[in-house]
XYZ file of N, CA, C and O in Angstrom:
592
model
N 139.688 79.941 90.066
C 139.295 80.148 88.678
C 138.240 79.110 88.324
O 138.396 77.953 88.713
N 137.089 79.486 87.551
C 136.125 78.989 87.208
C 136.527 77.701 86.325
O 137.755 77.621 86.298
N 135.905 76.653 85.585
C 136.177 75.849 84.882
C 135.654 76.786 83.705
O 136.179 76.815 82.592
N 134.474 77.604 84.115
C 133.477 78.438 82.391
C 134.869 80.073 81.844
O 134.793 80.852 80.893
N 135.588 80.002 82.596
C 136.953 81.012 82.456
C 138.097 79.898 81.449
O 138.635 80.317 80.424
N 138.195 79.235 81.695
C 139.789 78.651 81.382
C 139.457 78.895 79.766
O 138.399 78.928 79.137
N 140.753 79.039 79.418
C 140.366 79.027 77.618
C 139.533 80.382 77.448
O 138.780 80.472 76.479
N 139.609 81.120 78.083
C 139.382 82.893 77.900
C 140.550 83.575 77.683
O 141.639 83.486 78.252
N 140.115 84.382 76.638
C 141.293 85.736 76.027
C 140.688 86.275 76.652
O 139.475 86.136 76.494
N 141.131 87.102 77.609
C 140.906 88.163 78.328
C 142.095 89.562 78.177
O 143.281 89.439 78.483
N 141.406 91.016 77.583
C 142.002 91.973 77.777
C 141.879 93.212 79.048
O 140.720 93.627 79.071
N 142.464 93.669 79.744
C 142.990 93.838 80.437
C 143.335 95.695 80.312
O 144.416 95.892 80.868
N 142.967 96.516 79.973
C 143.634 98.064 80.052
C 143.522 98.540 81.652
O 142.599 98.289 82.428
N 144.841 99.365 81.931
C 144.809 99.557 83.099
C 145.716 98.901 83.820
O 146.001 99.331 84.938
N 146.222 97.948 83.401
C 146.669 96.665 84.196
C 147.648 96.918 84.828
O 147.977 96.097 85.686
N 148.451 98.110 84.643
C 149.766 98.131 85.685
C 149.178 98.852 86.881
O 149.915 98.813 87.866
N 147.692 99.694 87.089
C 147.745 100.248 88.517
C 146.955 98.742 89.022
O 146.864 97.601 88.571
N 146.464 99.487 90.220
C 145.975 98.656 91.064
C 145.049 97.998 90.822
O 145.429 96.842 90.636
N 143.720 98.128 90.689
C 142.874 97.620 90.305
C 142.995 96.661 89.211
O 142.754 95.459 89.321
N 143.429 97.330 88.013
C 143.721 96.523 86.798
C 144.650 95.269 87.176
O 144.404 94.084 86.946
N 145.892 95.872 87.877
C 146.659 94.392 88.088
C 145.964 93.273 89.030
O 146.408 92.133 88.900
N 145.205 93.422 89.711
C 144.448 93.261 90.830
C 143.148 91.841 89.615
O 142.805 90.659 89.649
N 143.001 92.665 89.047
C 142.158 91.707 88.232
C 143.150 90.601 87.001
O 142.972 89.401 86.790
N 143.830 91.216 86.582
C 144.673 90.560 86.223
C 145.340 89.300 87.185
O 145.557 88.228 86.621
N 145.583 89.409 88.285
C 146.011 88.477 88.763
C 145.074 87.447 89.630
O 145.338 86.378 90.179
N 143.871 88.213 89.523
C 142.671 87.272 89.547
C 142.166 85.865 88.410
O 141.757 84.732 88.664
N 142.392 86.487 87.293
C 141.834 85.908 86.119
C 142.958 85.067 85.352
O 142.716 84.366 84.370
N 144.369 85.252 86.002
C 145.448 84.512 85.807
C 145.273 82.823 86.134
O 145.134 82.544 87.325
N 145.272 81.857 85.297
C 145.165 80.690 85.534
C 145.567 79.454 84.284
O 145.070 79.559 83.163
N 146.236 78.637 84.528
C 146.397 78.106 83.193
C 145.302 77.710 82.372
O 144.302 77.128 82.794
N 145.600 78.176 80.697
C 144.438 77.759 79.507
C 143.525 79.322 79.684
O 142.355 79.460 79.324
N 144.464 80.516 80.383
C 143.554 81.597 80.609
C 144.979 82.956 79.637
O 145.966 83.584 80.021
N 144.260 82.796 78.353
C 145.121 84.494 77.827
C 144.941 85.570 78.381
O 143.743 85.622 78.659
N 145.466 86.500 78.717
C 146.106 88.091 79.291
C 146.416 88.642 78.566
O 147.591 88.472 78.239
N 145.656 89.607 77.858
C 146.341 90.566 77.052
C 146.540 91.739 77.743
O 145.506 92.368 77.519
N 147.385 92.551 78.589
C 147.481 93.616 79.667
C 147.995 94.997 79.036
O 148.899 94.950 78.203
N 147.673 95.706 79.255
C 147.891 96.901 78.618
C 147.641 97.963 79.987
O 146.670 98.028 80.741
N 149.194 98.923 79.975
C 149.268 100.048 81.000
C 150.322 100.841 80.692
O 151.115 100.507 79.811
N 150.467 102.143 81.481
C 151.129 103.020 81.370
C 152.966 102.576 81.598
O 153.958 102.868 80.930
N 152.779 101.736 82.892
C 154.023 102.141 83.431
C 154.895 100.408 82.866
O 154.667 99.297 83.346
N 155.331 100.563 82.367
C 155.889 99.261 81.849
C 156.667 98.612 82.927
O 156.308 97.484 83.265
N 157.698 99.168 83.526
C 158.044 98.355 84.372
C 156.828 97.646 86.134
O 157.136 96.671 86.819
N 156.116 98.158 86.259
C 154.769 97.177 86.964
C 153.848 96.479 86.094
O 153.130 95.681 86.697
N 153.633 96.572 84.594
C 153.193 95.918 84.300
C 153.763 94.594 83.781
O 153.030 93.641 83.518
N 155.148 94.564 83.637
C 156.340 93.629 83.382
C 156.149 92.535 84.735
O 156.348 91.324 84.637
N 155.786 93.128 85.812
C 155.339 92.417 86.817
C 154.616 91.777 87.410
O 154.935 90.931 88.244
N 153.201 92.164 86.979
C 152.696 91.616 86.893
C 152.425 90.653 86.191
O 151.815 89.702 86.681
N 152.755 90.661 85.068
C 152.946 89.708 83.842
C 153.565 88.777 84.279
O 153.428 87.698 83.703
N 154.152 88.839 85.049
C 155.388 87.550 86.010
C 154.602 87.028 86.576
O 154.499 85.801 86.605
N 153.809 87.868 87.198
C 153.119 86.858 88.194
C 152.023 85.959 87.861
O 151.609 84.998 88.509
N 151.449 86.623 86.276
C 150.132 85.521 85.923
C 150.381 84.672 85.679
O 149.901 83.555 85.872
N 151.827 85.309 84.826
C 152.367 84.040 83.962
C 152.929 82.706 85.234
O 152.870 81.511 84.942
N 153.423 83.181 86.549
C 153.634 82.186 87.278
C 152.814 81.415 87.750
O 153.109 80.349 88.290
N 150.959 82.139 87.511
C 149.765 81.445 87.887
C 149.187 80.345 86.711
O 148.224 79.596 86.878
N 149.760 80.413 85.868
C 149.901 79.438 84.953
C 149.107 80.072 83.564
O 148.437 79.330 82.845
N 149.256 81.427 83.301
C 148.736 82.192 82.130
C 149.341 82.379 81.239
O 150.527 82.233 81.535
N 149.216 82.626 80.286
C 149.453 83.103 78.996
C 150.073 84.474 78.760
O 149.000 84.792 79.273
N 150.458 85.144 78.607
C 150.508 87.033 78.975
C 150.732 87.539 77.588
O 150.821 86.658 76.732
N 150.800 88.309 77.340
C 151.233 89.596 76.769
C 150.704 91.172 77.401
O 149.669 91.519 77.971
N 151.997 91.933 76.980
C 151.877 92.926 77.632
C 151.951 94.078 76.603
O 152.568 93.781 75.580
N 151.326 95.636 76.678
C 151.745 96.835 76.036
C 151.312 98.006 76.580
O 150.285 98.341 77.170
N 152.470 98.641 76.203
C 152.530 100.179 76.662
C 152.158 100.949 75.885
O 152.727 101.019 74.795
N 150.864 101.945 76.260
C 150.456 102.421 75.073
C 149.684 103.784 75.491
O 148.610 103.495 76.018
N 149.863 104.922 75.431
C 149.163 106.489 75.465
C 147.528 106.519 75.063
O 147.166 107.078 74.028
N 146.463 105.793 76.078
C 145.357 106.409 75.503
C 145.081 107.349 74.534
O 144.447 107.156 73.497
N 145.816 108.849 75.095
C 145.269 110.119 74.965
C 145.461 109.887 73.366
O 144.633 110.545 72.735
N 146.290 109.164 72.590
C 146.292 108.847 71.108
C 144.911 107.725 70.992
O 144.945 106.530 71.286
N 143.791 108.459 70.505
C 142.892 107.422 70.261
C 142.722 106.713 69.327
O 142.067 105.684 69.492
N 143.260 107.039 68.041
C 143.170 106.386 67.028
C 144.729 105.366 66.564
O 144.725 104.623 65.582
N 145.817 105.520 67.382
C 146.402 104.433 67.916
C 145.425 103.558 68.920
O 144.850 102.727 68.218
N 145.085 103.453 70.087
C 144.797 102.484 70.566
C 143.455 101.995 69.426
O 143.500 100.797 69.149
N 142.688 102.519 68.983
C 141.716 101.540 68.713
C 142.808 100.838 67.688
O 142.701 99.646 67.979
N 143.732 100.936 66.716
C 144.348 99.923 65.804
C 145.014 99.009 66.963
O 145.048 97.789 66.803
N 145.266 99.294 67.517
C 146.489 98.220 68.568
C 145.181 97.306 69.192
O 145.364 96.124 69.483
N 143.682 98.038 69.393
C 143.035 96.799 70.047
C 142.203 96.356 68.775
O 141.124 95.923 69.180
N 142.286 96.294 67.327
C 141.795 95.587 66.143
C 142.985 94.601 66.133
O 142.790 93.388 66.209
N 144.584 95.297 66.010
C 145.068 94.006 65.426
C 145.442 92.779 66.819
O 145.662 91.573 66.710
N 145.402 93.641 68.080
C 145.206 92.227 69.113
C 144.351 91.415 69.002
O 144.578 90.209 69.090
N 143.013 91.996 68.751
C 141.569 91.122 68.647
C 141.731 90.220 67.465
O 141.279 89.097 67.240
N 142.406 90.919 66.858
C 142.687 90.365 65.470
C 143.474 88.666 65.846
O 142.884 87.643 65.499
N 144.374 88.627 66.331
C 145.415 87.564 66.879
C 144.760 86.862 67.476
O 144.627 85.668 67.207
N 144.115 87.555 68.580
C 143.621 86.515 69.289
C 142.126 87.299 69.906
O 142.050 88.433 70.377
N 141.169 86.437 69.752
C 139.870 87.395 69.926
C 139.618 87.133 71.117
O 139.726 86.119 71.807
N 139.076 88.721 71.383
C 138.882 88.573 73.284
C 137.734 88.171 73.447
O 136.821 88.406 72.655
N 137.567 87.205 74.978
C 135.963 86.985 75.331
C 135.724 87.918 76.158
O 134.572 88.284 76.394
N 136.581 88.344 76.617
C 136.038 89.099 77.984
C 136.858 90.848 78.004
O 137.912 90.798 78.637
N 136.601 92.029 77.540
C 137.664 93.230 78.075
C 137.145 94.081 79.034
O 136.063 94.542 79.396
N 137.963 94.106 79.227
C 138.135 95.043 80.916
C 138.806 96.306 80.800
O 140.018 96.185 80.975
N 138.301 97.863 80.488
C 138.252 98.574 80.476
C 138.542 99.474 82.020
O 137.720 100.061 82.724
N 139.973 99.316 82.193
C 139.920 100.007 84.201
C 140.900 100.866 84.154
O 141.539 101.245 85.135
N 141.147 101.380 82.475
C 142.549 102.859 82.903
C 142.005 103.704 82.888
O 140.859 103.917 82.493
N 142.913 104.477 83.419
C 142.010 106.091 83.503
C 143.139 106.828 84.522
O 143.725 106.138 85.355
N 143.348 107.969 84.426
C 144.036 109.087 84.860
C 143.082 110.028 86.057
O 142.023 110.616 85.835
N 143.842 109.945 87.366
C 142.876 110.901 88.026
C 143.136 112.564 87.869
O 143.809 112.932 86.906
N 142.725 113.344 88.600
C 142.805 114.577 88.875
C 144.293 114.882 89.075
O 144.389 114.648 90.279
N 145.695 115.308 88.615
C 146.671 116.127 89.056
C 146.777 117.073 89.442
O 147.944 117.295 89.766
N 145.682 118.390 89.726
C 145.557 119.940 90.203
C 146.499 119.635 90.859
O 146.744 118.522 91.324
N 147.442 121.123 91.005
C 148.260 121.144 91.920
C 147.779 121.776 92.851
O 147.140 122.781 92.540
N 147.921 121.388 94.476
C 146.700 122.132 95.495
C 146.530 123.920 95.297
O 145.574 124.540 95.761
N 147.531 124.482 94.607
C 147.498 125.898 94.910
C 146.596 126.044 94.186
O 145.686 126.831 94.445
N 146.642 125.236 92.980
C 145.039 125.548 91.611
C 144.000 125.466 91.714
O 143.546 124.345 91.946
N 143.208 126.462 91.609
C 141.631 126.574 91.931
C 140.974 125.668 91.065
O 140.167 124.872 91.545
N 141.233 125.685 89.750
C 140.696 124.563 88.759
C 141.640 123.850 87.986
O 142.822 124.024 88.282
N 141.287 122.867 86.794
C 142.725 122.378 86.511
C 142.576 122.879 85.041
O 141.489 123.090 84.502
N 143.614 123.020 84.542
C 143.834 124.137 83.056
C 142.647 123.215 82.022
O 142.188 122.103 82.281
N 142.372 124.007 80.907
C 141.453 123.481 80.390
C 141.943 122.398 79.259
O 140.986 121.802 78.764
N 142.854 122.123 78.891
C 144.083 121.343 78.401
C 143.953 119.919 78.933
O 143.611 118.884 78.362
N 144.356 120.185 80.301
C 144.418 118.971 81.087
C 142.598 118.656 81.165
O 142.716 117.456 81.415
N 141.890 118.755 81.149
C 140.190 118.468 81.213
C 140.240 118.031 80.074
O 139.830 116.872 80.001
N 140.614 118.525 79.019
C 140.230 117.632 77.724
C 141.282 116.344 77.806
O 140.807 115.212 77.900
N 142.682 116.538 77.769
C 143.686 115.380 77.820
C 142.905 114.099 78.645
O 142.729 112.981 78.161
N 142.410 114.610 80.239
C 141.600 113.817 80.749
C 140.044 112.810 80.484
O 139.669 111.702 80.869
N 139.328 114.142 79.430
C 138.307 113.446 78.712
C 138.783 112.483 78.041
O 138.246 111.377 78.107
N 139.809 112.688 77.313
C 139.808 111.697 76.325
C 140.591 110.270 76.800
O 140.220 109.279 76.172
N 141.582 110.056 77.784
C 141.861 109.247 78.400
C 140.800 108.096 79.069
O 140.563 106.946 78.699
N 140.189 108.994 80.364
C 139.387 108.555 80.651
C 138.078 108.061 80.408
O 137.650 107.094 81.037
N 137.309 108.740 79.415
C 135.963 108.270 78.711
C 135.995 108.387 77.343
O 135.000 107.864 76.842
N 136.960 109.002 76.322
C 136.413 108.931 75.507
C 137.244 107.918 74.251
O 136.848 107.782 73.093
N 138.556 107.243 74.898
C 139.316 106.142 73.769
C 138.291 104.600 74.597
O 137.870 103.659 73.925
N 138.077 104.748 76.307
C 137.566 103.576 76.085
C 136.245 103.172 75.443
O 135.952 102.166 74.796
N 135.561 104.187 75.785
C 134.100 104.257 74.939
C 134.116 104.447 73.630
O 133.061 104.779 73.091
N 135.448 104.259 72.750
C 135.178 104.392 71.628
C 135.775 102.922 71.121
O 135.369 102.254 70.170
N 137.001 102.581 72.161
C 137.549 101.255 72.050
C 136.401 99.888 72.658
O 136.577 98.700 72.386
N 135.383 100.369 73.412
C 134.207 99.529 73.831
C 133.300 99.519 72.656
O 132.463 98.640 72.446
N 133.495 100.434 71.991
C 132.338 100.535 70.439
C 132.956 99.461 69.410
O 132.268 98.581 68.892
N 133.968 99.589 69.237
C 134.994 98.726 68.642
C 135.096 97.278 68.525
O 135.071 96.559 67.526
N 135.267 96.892 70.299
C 135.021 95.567 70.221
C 133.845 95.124 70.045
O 133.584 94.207 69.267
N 133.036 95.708 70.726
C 131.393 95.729 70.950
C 131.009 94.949 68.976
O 130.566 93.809 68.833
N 131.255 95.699 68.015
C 131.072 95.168 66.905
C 131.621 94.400 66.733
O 130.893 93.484 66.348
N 133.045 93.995 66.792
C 133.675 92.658 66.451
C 133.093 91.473 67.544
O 132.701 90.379 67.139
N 133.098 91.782 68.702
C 131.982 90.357 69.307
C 130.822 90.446 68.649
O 130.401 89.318 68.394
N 130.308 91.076 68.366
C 128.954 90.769 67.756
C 128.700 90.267 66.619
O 127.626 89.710 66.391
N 129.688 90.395 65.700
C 130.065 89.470 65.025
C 130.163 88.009 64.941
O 129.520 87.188 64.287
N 131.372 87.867 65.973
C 131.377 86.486 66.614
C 130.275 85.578 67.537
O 130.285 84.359 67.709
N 129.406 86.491 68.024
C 128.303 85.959 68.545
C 128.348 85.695 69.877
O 127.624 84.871 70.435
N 129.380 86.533 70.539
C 129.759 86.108 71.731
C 130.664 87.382 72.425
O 130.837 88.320 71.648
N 131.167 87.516 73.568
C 131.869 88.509 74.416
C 131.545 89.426 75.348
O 130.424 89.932 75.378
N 132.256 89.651 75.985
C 131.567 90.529 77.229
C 132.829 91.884 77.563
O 134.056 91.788 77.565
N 132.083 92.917 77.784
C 132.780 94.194 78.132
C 132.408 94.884 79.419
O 131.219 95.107 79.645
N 133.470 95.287 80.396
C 133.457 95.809 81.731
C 134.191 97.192 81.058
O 135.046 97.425 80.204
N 133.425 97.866 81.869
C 133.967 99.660 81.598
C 133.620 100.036 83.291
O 132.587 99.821 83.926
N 134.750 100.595 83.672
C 135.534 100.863 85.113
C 135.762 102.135 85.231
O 136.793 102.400 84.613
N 135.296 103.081 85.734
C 135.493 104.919 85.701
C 136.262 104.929 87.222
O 136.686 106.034 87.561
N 136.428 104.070 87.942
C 137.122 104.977 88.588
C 138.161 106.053 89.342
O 138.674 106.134 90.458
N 138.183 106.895 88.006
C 139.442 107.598 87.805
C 138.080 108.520 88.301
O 138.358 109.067 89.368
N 137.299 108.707 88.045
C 136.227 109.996 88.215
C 135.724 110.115 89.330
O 134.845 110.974 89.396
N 136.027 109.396 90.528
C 135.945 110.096 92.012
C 136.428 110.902 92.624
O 136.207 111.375 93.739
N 137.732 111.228 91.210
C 138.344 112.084 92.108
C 137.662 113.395 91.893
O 137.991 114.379 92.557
């Protein structure tokens, strides 16, 4: 961990798969906040163990993209608490077709739009104004749910 990191709020979506925890337990270090946010609560409970054993700060939440106008309040009143320098944008839902399905219902394509591109790009608009405000912050946006 950097010395220009320590004393970073760092948020975190995604954080219980791989990647997300993966960075999370990168950026884990004491004088370093974690705000982690993922689907599956019990791996992200775990990870949370482990930053926190790297000498971090944590908090954790479970929270349904596909509700967009929940997450953007849940990431105002976090920012709110504690303002992020750094978010990391890495959830996202891949493809479920079941192999017999030629395409995937048109239901699931939108459920997927909005998961995948359209709460973080609206939750990246979000912070995007409140750092700019502050005069400071940085945003990572992570698609890859869309290789599949």
């Amino acid at each position: 961990m950097t010395e220009a990191l320590r004393h970073t709020r760092i948020l975190i979506t995604g954080a219980s798969g791989g990647l997300g925890g993966a960075l999370a337990r990168h950026y884990a270090a004491p004088g370093t906040y974690l705000c982690l946010w993922g689907r599956d609560i019990a791996r992200l409970e775990a990870i949370a163990q482990d930053c926190r054993a790297a000498g971090a700060e944590v908090s954790i939440r479970s929270l349904d993209l596909a509700d967009v106008s929940a997450a953007l309040l849940a990431l105002r009143e976090e920012d709110a608490e504690h303002p992020f320098d750094i978010a990391v944008f890495s959830s996202g839902r891949g493809d479920v077709r079941a192999p017999e399905d030629l395409v995937e219902a048109a239901e699931q394509v939108a459920e997927l739009g909005t998961i995948n591109f359209t709460a973080p790009a609206a939750m990246a608009a979000a912070l995007a104004d409140r750092m700019a405000g502050r005069g400071r912050g940085q945003i990572v946006m992570i698609g890859s749910a869309a290789a599949f």
